[in-house]
CSV table of C-alpha atoms in Angstrom, one decimal:
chain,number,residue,atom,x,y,z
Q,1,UNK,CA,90.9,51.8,111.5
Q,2,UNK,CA,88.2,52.1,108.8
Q,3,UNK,CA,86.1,49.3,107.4
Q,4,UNK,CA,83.6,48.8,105.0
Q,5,UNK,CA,81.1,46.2,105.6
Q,6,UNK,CA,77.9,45.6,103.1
Q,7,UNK,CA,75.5,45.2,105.6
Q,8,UNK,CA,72.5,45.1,102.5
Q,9,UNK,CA,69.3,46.1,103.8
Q,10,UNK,CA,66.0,45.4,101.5
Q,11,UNK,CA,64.8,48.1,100.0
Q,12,UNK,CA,63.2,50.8,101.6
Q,13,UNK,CA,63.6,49.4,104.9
Q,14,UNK,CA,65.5,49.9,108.3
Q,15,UNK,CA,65.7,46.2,109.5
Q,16,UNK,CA,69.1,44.3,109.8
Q,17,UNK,CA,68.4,41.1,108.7
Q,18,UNK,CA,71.3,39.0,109.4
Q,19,UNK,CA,69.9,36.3,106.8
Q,20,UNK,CA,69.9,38.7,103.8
Q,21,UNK,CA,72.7,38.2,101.2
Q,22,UNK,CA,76.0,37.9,103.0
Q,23,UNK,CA,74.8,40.0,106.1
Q,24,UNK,CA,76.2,37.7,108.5
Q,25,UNK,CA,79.6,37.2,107.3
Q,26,UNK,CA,79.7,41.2,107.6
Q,27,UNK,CA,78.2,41.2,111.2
Q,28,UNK,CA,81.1,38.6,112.2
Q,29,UNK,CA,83.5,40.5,110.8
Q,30,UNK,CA,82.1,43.3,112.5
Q,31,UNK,CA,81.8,41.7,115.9
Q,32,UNK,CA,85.5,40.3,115.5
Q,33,UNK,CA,86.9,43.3,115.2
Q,34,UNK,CA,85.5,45.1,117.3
Q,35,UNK,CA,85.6,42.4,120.2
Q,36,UNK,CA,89.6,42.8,119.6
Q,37,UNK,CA,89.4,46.5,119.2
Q,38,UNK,CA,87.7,46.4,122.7
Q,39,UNK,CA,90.2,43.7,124.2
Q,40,UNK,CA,93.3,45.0,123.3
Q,41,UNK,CA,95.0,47.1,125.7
Q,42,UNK,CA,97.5,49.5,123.6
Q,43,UNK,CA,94.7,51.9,122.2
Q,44,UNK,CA,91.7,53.4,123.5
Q,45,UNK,CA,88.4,54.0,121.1
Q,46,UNK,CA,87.8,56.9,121.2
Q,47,UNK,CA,84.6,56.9,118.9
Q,48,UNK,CA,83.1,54.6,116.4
Q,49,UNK,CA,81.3,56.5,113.7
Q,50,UNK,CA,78.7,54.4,111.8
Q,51,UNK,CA,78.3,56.2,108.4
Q,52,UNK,CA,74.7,54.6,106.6
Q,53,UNK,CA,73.8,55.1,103.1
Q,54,UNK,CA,71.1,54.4,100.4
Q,55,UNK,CA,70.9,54.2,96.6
Q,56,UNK,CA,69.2,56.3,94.6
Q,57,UNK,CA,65.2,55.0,94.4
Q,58,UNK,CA,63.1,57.6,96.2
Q,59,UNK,CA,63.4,60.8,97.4
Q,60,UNK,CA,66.5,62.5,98.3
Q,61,UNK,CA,64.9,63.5,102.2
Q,62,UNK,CA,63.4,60.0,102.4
Q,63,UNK,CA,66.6,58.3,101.6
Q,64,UNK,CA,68.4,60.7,104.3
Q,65,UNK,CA,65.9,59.7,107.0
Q,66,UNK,CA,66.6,55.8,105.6
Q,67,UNK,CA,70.4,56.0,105.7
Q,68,UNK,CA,69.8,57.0,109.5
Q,69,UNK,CA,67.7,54.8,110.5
Q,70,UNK,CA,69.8,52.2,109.3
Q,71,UNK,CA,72.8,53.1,110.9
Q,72,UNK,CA,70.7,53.8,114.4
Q,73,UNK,CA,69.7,50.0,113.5
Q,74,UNK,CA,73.5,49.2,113.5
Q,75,UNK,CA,74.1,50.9,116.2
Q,76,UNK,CA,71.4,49.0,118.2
Q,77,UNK,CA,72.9,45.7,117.0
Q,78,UNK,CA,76.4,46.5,118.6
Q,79,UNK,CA,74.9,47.5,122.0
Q,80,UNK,CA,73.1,44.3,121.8
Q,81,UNK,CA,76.3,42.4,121.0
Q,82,UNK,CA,78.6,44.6,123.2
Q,83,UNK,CA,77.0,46.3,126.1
Q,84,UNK,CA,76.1,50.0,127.0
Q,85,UNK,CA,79.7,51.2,126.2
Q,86,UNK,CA,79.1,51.6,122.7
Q,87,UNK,CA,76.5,54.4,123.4
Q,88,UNK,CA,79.5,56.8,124.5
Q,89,UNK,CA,81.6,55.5,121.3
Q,90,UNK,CA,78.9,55.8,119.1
Q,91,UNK,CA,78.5,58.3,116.3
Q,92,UNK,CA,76.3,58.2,113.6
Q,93,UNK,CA,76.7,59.9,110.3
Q,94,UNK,CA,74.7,59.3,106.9
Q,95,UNK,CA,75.3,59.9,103.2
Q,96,UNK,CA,71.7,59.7,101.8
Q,97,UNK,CA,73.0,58.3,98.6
Q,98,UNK,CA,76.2,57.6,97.5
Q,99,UNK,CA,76.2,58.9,94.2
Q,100,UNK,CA,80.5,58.7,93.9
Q,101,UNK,CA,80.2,55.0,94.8
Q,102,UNK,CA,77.4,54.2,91.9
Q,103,UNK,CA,79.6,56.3,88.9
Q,104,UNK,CA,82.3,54.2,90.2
Q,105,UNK,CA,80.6,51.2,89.8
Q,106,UNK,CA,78.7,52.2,86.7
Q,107,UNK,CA,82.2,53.2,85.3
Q,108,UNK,CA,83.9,49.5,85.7
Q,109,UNK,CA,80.5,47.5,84.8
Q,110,UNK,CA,80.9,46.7,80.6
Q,111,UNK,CA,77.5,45.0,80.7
Q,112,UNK,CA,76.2,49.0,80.9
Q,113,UNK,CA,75.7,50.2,77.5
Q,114,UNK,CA,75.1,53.8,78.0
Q,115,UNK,CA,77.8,54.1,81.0
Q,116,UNK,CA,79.8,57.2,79.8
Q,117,UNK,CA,76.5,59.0,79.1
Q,118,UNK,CA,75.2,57.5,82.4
Q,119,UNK,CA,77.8,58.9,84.3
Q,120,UNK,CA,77.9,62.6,82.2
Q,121,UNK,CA,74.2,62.6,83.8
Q,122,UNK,CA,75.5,62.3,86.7
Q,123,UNK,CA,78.0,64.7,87.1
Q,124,UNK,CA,75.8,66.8,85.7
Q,125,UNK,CA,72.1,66.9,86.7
Q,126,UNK,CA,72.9,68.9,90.4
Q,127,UNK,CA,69.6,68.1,92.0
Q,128,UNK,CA,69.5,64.1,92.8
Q,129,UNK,CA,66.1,63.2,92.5
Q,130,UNK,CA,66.1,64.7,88.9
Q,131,UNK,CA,69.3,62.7,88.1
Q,132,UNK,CA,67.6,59.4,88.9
Q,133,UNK,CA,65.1,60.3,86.9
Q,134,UNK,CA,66.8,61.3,83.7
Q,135,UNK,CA,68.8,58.2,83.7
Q,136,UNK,CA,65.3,56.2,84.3
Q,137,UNK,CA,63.9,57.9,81.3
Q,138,UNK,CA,66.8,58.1,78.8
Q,139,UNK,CA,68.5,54.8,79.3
Q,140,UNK,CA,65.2,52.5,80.9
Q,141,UNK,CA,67.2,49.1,80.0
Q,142,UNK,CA,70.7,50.0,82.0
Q,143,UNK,CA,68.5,51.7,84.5
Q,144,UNK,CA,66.9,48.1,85.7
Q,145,UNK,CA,70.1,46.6,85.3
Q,146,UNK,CA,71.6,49.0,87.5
Q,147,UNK,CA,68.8,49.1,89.9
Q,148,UNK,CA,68.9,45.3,90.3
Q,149,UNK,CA,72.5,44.8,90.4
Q,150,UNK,CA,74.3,48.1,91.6
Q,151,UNK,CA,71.6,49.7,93.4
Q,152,UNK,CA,72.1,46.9,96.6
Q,153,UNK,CA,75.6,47.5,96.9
Q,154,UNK,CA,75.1,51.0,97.7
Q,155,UNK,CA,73.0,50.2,101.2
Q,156,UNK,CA,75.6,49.9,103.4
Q,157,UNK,CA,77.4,51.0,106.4
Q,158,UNK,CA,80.8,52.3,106.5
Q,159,UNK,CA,82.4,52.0,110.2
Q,160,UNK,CA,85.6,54.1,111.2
Q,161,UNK,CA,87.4,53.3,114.8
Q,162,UNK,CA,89.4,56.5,115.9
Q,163,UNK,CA,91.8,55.1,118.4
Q,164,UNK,CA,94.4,56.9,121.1
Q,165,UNK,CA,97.0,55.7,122.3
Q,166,UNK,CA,97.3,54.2,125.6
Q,167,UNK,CA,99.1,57.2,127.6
Q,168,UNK,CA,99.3,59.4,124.7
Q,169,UNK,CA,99.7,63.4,125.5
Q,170,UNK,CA,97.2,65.3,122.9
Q,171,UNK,CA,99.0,68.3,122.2
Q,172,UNK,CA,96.9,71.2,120.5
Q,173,UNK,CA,98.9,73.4,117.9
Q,174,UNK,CA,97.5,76.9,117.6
C-alpha cells in the first residue's frame, strides 16, 4: 500500500505543524489508515518506510540532513499516535530533493514562461546546487513563482506499507 501525503513543513525546518496548510487532513488520513492497517487481521506490516523530501533552496547536504529529519519527525508523530510498535515497522528513507517531481510540475504549470528551457536546465545541469542556481539567474521571475508556488509541494513524505499475508509461506527462488 503506498500513499502520498503532503505533510508541508515551513521552510527550512523539521517541525510537524499540524496547523500548516492542510497538514491535518494528511495526518488523519494518515492515522486512519494506519489504525485499519494495524486492526485488520488478514495482513501483517511488515515495515512502514517513511520516504522525506525537500525542494531545491539550499544546499544539496543540508536538504539531505532536512529530508531526514523530517521524516524522523514523522516517525515520532506515529509512535505518539500508535505506541512503541511502530519503532520495529519503521523505516526511514530520504530523497533530498525531488527534482523528477518539480520538472513534472514545472512541465504542466502554463503560468511558467520559460518551462521547456526550465526543465532542459534541469536535465541537464548534473550537480543540484548549480541547477538551482542557473534557473535562479537565467529565469529570476519563474524562479519566485516556482519557489512560492511549487517549491511547498515538494516537502513531503511519501509512506509505503509492505504487508504479508496472514499465514503466507515466503518461498526464496535461487
Amino acid at each position: 500500500v503506498q500513499e502520498r501525503n503532503d505533510i508541508h513543513f515551513r521552510s527550512d525546518e523539521t517541525e510537524l505543524i499540524d496547523t500548516l496548510d492542510d497538514n491535518q487532513f494528511q495526518l488523519d488520513r494518515m492515522d486512519r489508515l494506519m489504525q485499519r492497517l494495524l486492526r485488520q487481521k488478514e495482513f501483517y506490516i511488515d515495515s512502514v518506510t517513511l520516504t522525506a523530501s525537500a525542494s531545491p533552496e539550499g544546499s544539496y547536504r543540508h536538504n539531505t540532513a532536512l529530508a531526514q529529519a523530517r521524516a524522523y519527525a514523522l516517525r515520532d508523530y506515529l509512535r505518539a499516535k500508535h505506541g512503541r510498535c511502530i519503532d520495529t515497522l519503521v523505516r526511514i528513507g530520504t530523497l533530498a530533493e525531488n527534482w523528477v517531481e518539480l520538472a513534472s510540475q514545472i512541465e504542466h504549470d502554463s503560468l511558467i514562461r520559460h518551462r521547456k528551457q526550465i526543465i532542459r536546465i534541469i536535465a541537464s545541469e548534473h550537480d543540484p546546487d548549480r541547477r538551482e542556481e542557473r534557473i535562479r539567474e537565467v529565469y529570476p521571475e519563474d524562479y519566485r513563482y516556482i519557489r512560492e508556488k511549487i517549491y511547498p509541494h515538494l516537502r513531503s513524505v511519501i509512506i509505503r506499507y509492505d504487508l504479508r499475508r496472514v499465514g503466507m509461506i515466503k518461498d526464496t527462488i535461487h
